[in-house]
XYZ file of C-alpha atoms in Angstrom:
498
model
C -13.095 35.740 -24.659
C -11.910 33.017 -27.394
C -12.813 30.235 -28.254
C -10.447 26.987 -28.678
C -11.564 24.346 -30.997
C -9.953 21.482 -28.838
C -11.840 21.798 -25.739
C -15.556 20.971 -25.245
C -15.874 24.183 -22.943
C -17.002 26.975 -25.587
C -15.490 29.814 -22.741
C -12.978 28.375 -21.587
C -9.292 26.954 -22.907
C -8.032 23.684 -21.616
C -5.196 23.698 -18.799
C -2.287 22.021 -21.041
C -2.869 24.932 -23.070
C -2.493 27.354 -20.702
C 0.688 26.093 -18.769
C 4.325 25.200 -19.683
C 4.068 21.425 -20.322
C 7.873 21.181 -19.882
C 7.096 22.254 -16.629
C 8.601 19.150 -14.090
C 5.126 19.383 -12.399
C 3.632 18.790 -15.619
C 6.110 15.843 -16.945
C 5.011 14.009 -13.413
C 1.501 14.121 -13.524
C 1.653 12.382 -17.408
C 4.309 9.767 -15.921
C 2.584 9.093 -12.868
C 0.618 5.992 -12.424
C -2.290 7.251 -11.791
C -4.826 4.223 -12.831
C -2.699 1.995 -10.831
C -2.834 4.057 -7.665
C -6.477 4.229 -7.874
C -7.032 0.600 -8.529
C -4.513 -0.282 -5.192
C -6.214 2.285 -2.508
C -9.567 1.316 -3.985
C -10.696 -1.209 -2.006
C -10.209 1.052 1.086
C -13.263 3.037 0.570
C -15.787 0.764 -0.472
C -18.502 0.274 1.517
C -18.792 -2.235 4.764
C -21.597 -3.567 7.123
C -21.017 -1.940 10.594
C -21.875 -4.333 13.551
C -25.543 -4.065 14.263
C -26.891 -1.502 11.995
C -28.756 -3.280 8.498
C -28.546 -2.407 5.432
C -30.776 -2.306 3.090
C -28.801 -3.326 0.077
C -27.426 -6.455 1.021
C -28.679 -9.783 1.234
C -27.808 -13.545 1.330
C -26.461 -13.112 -2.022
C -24.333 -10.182 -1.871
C -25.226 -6.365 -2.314
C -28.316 -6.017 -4.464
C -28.323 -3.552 -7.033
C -29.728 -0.251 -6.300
C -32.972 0.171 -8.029
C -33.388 2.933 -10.942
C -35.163 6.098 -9.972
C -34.543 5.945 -6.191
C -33.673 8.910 -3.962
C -30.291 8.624 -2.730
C -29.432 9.834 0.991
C -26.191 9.188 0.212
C -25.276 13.298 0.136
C -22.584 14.999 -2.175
C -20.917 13.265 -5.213
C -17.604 12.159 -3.901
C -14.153 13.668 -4.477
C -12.429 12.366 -7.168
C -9.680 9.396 -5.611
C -7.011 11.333 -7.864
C -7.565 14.552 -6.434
C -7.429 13.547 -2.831
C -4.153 11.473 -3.193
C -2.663 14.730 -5.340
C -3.603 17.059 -2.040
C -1.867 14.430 -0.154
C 1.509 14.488 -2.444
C 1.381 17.962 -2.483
C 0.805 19.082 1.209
C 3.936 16.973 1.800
C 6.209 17.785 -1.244
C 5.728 21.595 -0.076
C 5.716 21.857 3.643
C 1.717 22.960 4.075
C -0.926 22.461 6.329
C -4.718 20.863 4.824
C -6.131 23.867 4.803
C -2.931 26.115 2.709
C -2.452 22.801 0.376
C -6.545 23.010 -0.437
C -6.106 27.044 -0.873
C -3.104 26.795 -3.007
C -4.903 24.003 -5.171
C -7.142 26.433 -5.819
C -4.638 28.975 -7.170
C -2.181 27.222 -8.412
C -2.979 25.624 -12.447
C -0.070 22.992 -12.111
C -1.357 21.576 -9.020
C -4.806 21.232 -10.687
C -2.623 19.817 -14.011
C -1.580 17.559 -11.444
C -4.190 16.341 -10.009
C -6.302 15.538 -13.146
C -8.315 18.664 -14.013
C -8.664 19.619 -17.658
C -10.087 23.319 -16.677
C -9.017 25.513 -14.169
C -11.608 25.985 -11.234
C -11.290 28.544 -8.784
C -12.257 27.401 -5.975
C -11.718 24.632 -3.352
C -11.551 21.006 -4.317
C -12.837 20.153 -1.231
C -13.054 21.026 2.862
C -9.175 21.161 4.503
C -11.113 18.266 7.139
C -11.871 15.911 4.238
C -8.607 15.036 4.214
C -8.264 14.206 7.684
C -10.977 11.845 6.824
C -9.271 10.631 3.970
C -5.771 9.840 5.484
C -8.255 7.448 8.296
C -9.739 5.455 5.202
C -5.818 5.356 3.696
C -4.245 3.587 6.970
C -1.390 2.770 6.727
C -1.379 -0.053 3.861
C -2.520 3.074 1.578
C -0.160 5.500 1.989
C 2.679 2.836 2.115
C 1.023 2.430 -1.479
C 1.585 5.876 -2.443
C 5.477 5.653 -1.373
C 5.880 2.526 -3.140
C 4.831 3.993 -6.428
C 7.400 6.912 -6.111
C 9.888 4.284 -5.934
C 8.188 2.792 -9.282
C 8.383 5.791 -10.915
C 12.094 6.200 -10.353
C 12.771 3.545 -11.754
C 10.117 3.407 -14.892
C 11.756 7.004 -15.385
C 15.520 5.439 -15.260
C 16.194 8.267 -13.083
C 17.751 5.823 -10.387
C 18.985 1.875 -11.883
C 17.244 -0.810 -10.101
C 20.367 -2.506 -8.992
C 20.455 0.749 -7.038
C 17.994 -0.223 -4.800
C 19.694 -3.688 -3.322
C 21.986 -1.368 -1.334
C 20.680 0.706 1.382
C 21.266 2.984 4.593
C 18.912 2.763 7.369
C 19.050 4.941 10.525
C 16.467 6.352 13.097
C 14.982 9.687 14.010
C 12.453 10.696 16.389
C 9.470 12.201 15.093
C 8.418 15.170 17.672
C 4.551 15.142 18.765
C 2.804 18.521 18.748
C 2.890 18.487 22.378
C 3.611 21.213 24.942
C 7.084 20.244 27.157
C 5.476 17.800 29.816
C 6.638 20.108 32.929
C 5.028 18.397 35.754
C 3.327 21.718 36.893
C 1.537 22.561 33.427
C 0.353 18.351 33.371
C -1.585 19.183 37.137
C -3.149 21.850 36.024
C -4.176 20.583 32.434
C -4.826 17.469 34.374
C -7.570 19.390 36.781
C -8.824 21.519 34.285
C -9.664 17.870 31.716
C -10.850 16.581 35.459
C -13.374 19.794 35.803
C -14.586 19.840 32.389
C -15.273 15.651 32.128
C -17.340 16.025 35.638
C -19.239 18.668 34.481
C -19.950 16.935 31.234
C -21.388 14.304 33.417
C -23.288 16.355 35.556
C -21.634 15.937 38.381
C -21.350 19.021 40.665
C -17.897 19.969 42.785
C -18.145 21.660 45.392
C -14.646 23.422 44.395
C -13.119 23.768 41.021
C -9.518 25.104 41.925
C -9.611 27.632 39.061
C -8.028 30.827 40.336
C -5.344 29.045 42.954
C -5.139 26.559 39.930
C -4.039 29.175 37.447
C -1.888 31.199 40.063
C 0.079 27.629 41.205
C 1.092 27.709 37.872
C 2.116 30.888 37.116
C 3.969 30.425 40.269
C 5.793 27.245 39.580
C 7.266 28.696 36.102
C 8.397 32.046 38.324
C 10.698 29.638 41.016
C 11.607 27.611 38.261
C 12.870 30.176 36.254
C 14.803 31.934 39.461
C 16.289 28.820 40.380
C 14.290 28.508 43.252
C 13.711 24.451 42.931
C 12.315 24.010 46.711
C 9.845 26.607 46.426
C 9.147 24.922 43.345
C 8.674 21.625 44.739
C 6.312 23.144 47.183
C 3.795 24.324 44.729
C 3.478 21.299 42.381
C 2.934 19.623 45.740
C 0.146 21.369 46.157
C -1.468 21.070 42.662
C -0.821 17.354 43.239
C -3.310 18.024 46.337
C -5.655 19.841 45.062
C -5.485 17.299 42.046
C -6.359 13.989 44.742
C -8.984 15.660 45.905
C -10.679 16.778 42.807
C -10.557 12.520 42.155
C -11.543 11.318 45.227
C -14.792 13.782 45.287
C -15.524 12.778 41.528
C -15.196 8.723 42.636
C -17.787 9.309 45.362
C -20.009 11.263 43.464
C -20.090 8.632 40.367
C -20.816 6.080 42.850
C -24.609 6.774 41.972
C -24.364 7.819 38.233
C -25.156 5.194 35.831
C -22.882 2.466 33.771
C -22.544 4.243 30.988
C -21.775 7.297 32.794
C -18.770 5.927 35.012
C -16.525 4.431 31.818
C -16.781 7.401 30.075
C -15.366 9.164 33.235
C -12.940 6.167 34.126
C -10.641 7.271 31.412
C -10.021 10.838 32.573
C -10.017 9.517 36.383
C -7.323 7.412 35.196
C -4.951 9.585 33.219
C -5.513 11.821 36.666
C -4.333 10.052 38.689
C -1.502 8.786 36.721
C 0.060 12.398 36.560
C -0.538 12.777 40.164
C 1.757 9.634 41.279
C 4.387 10.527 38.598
C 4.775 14.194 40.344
C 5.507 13.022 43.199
C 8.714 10.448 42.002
C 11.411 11.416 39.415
C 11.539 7.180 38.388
C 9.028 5.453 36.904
C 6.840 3.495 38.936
C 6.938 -0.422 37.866
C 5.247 -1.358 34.716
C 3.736 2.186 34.044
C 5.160 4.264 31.775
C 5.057 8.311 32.113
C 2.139 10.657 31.106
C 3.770 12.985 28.642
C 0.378 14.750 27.050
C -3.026 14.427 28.333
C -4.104 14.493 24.750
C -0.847 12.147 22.982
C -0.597 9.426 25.703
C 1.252 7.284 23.350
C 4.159 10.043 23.348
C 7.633 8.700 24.528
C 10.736 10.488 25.916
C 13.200 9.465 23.305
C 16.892 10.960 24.482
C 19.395 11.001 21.509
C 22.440 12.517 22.740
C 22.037 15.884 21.683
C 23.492 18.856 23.385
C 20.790 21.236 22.559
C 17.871 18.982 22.800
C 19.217 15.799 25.366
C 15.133 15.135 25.037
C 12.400 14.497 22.244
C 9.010 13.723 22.813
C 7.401 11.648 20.189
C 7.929 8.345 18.558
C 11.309 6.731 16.849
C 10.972 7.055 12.993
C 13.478 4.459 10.968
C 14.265 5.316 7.025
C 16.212 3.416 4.860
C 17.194 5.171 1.727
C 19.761 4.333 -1.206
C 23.270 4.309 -0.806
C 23.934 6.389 -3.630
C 20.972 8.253 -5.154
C 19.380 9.373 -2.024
C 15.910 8.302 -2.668
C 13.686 7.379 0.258
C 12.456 3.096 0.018
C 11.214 2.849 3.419
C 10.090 4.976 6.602
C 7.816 3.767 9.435
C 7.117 4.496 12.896
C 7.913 2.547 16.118
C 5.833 2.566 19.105
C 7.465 2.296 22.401
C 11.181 3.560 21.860
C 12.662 0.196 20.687
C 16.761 -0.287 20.042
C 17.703 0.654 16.883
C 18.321 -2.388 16.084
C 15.501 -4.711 17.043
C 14.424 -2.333 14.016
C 16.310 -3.099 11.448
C 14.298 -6.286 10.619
C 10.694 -4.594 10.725
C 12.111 -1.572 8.141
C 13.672 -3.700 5.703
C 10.626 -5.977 5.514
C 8.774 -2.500 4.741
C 10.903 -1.752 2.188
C 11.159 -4.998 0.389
C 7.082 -4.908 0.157
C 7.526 -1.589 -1.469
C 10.142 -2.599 -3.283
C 8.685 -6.032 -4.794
C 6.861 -4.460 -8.211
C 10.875 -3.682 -9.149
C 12.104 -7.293 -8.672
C 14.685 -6.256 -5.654
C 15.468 -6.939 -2.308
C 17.579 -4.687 -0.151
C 20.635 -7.030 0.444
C 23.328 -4.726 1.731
C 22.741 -2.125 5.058
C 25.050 0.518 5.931
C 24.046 1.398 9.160
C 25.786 3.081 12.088
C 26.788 1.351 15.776
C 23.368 1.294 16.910
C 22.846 -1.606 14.766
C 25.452 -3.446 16.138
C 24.730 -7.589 17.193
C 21.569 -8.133 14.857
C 23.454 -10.043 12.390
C 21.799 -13.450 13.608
C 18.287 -11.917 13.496
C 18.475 -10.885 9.667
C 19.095 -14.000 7.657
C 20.758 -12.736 3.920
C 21.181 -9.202 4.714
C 24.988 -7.891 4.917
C 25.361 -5.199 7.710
C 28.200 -2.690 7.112
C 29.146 -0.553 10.007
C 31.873 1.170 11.431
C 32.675 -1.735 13.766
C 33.400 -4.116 11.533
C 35.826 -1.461 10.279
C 38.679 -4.255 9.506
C 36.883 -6.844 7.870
C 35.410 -4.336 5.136
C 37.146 -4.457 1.887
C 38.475 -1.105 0.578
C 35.377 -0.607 -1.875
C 32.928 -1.261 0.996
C 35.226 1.298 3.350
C 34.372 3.720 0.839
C 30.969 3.380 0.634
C 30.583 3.158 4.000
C 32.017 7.056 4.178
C 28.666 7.246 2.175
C 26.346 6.256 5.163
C 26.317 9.974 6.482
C 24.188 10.784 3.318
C 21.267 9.970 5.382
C 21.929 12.501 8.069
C 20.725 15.669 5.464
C 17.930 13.173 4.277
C 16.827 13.353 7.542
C 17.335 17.108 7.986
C 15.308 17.965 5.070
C 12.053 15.564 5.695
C 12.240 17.227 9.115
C 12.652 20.815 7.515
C 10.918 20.866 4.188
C 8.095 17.570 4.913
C 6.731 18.139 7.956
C 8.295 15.344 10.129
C 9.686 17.994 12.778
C 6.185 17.911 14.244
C 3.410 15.561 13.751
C -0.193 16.967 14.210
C -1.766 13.882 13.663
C -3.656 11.854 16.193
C -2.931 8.671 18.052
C 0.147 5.728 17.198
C -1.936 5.802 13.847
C -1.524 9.061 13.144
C 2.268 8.451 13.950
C 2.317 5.438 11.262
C 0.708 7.889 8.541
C 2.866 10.611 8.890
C 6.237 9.475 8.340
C 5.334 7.586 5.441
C 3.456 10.612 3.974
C 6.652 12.683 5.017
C 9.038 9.886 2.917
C 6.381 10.137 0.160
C 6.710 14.109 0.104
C 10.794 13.901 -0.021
C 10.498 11.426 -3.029
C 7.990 13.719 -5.098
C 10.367 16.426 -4.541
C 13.478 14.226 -5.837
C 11.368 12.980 -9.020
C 10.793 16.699 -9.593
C 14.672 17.651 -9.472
C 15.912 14.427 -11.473
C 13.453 15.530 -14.195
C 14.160 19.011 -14.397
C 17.979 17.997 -14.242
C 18.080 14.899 -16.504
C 14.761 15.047 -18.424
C 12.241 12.360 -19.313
C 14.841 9.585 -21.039
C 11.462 8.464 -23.445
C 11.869 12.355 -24.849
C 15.695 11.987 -25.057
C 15.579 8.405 -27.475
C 13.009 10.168 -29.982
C 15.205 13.609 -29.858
C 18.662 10.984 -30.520
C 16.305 8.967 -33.181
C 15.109 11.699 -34.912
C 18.924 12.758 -35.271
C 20.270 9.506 -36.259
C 17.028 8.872 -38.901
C 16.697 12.081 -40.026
C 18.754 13.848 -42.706
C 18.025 17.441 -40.956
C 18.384 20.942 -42.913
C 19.820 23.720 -41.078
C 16.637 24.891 -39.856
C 15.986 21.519 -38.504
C 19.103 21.466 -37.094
C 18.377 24.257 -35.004
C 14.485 23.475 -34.000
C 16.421 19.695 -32.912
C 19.040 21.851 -30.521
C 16.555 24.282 -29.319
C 14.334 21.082 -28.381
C 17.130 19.690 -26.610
C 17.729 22.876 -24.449
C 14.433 23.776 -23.232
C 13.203 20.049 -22.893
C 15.572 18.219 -21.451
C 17.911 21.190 -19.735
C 20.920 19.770 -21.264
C 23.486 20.022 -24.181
C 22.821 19.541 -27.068
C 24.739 17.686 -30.002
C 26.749 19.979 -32.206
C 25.846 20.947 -35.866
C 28.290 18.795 -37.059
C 27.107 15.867 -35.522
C 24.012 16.096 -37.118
């Protein structure tokens, strides 16, 4: 063991000595604003008053200071805010789940670089559900927050000119729900098997539970379906649908003498129950009632998008606008209720002008495809480009408009590489969060390729001043060259030159 005279640890050496500072990991996490971040999600987690419960510490004049000496109940020192919004870049940048982003934190000394450690620690920064807790506290304002400053950073970094940002491309998505496919047969039986387990709960006792036949009607219904045998079929969800009515009818009678309390919490379940069991029976909807898709996701929509290999997608529509020309995410966000494309266009460019507004631009120009088409009235100073105004284009805004495709592999990779083919996340909130965590991911991931591909352009002046200003030797010559190729992964300026 050593010790290094510039750390305060005697043991231990400090983590920018131990790692590659030319790393692109390590470039970020200098460039990053990481005091401003803080200071914008702050806010979020201070305390509040909860309807009826007092506390202690407040009074008519605001929250009285806690005096000195006094026990606190208030349990474990918090997580650092930097830490928590690092897990959150990083789960997303890299395509991981809370609990491998919190092991690999733990492994991994750029990630702790990142987030602002000065020693490594091996161990976990925190539990995988604290940041489940954490994204809650975010909403949705927060992690718009964190997007926005990616956008920032671009530009700070000149890795992308603002005027880049004026022109956009916006198109739609659907963001899949972890559900199972809603067959009607597997919805009875998950349907009477919630129905069992809420009665119970309540103390209510059945006189049948359906188990066994439950289990074998299903089994059954998957055998004729998969033979082709769609009247036998039909047959058997009939039946669950029975045995489903009567499980709700016995549970109504029996609540009849249960108290208050007792009867809303079982309303819900008798509800969503009974909603399957009419939507069996009828391939339409029924008027003003929308399909059950998941007894656990009932916000989930069936979203059809013309595909030949999937003509259906359950989840929620997910817009993004990105930049025409350097592919860099400005604004993703969910829409409940599977509205026309474009009755969305007005929502997502409001989004991204918000995230947009520290930079001093406006997206003015859309390149969108023919679902947009006949929203021109509805967006005041926006110019909308699409293929059917094919003739009226001029022949620099025909070729840019061959450029509106770019979004397609955006798409592709925050579905394959971000984690917005399936969202795990729970409730139309959970929806919200996700795809702006997903466009957050995608944009970490671009900073981290312009900078390993263009460098840090602060680095790049002092290399060009210190060859303009500086009457080099040979031997400086070559240190300024060899600086050149390792730091900023470019060519350098020949001998000559200098």
């Amino acid at each position: 063991m050593f010790a290094d005279a510039a750390t305060e640890d005697f043991f231990r050496a400090r983590l920018d000595h131990m790692i590659d500072l030319r790393h692109s990991l390590a470039v970020l996490a200098s460039r990053m604003p990481w005091q401003q971040i803080e200071a914008s999600v702050a806010h979020l987690f201070s305390r509040k008053a909860h309807a009826g419960v007092a506390m202690s510490d407040l009074d008519l004049f605001g929250e009285a200071p806690a005096p000195v000496g006094r026990k606190s109940n208030a349990g474990r020192p918090r997580v650092p805010l930097r830490t928590m919004i690092a897990l959150l870049y990083l789960k997303h940048a890299f395509n991981l789940s809370d609990e491998a982003v919190v092991q690999g934190w733990s492994e991994n000394p750029y990630w702790q670089h990142f987030s602002g450690q000065a020693y490594f620690e091996p161990r976990l920064p925190c539990d995988a559900t604290t940041l489940v807790k954490f994204r809650r506290l975010l909403g949705e304002e927060g992690v718009e927050e964190l997007l926005a400053q990616t956008v920032n950073l671009a530009v700070s970094l000149e890795l992308i000119p603002a005027s880049a940002l004026a022109t956009v491309v916006v198109d739609s998505t659907v963001q899949e729900k972890a559900v199972a496919h809603p067959t009607d047969s597997r919805l009875l039986e998950t349907a009477r098997a919630k129905l069992v387990e809420a009665a119970q709960g309540a103390g209510i006792e059945l006189k049948q539970t359906f188990a066994k036949e439950g289990r074998l009607l299903r089994f059954k219904a998957g055998r004729y379906a998969h033979a082709k045998q769609f009247k036998r079929m039909r047959r058997v969800i009939k039946r669950q649908s029975t045995v489903l009515g009567r499980l709700v009818r016995e549970i109504e009678r029996k609540a009849g003498g249960l108290s208050t309390a007792v009867r809303q919490a079982l309303s819900g379940a008798l509800a969503k129950a009974q909603r399957i069991a009419d939507q069996s029976r009828s391939r339409k909807n029924i008027a003003g009632v929308s399909k059950l898709y998941a007894w656990h996701a009932p916000e989930v929509e069936c979203i059809a998008k013309g595909k030949s290999r999937t003509p259906y997608e359950f989840g929620v529509k997910v817009g993004i606008a990105a930049t025409l020309k350097h592919n860099l995410i400005v604004g993703a966000r969910a829409f409940i209720g599977n509205p026309y494309d474009g009755h969305t266009l007005r929502n997502q460019l409001e989004q991204a002008t918000i995230l947009m507004q520290d930079t001093g631009h406006k997206p003015t120009t859309a390149y969108v495809d023919l679902g947009y088409r006949g929203v021109d009235t509805d967006n005041p100073g926006l110019a909308i480009k699409h293929r059917g105004k094919f003739k009226t284009l001029t022949t620099q805004e025909r070729k840019l408009l061959k450029r509106r495709q770019a979004i397609e592999p955006i798409i592709g990779h925050l579905k394959a590489d971000h984690r917005m083919d399936r969202c795990h996340l729970k409730g139309e909130q959970g929806d919200r969060l996700h795809a702006v965590l997903c466009a957050a991911g995608y944009n970490l991931r671009w900073l981290l390729r312009m900078i390993a591909k263009k460098g840090v352009p602060f680095l790049r002046r002092l290399y060009l001043r210190l060859c303009k200003t500086v009457a080099p030797s040979p031997n400086w010559a070559r240190m300024l060259r060899k600086l050149a190729v390792h730091a900023f992964r470019e060519p350098a300026p020949p001998l000559a030159a200098l």
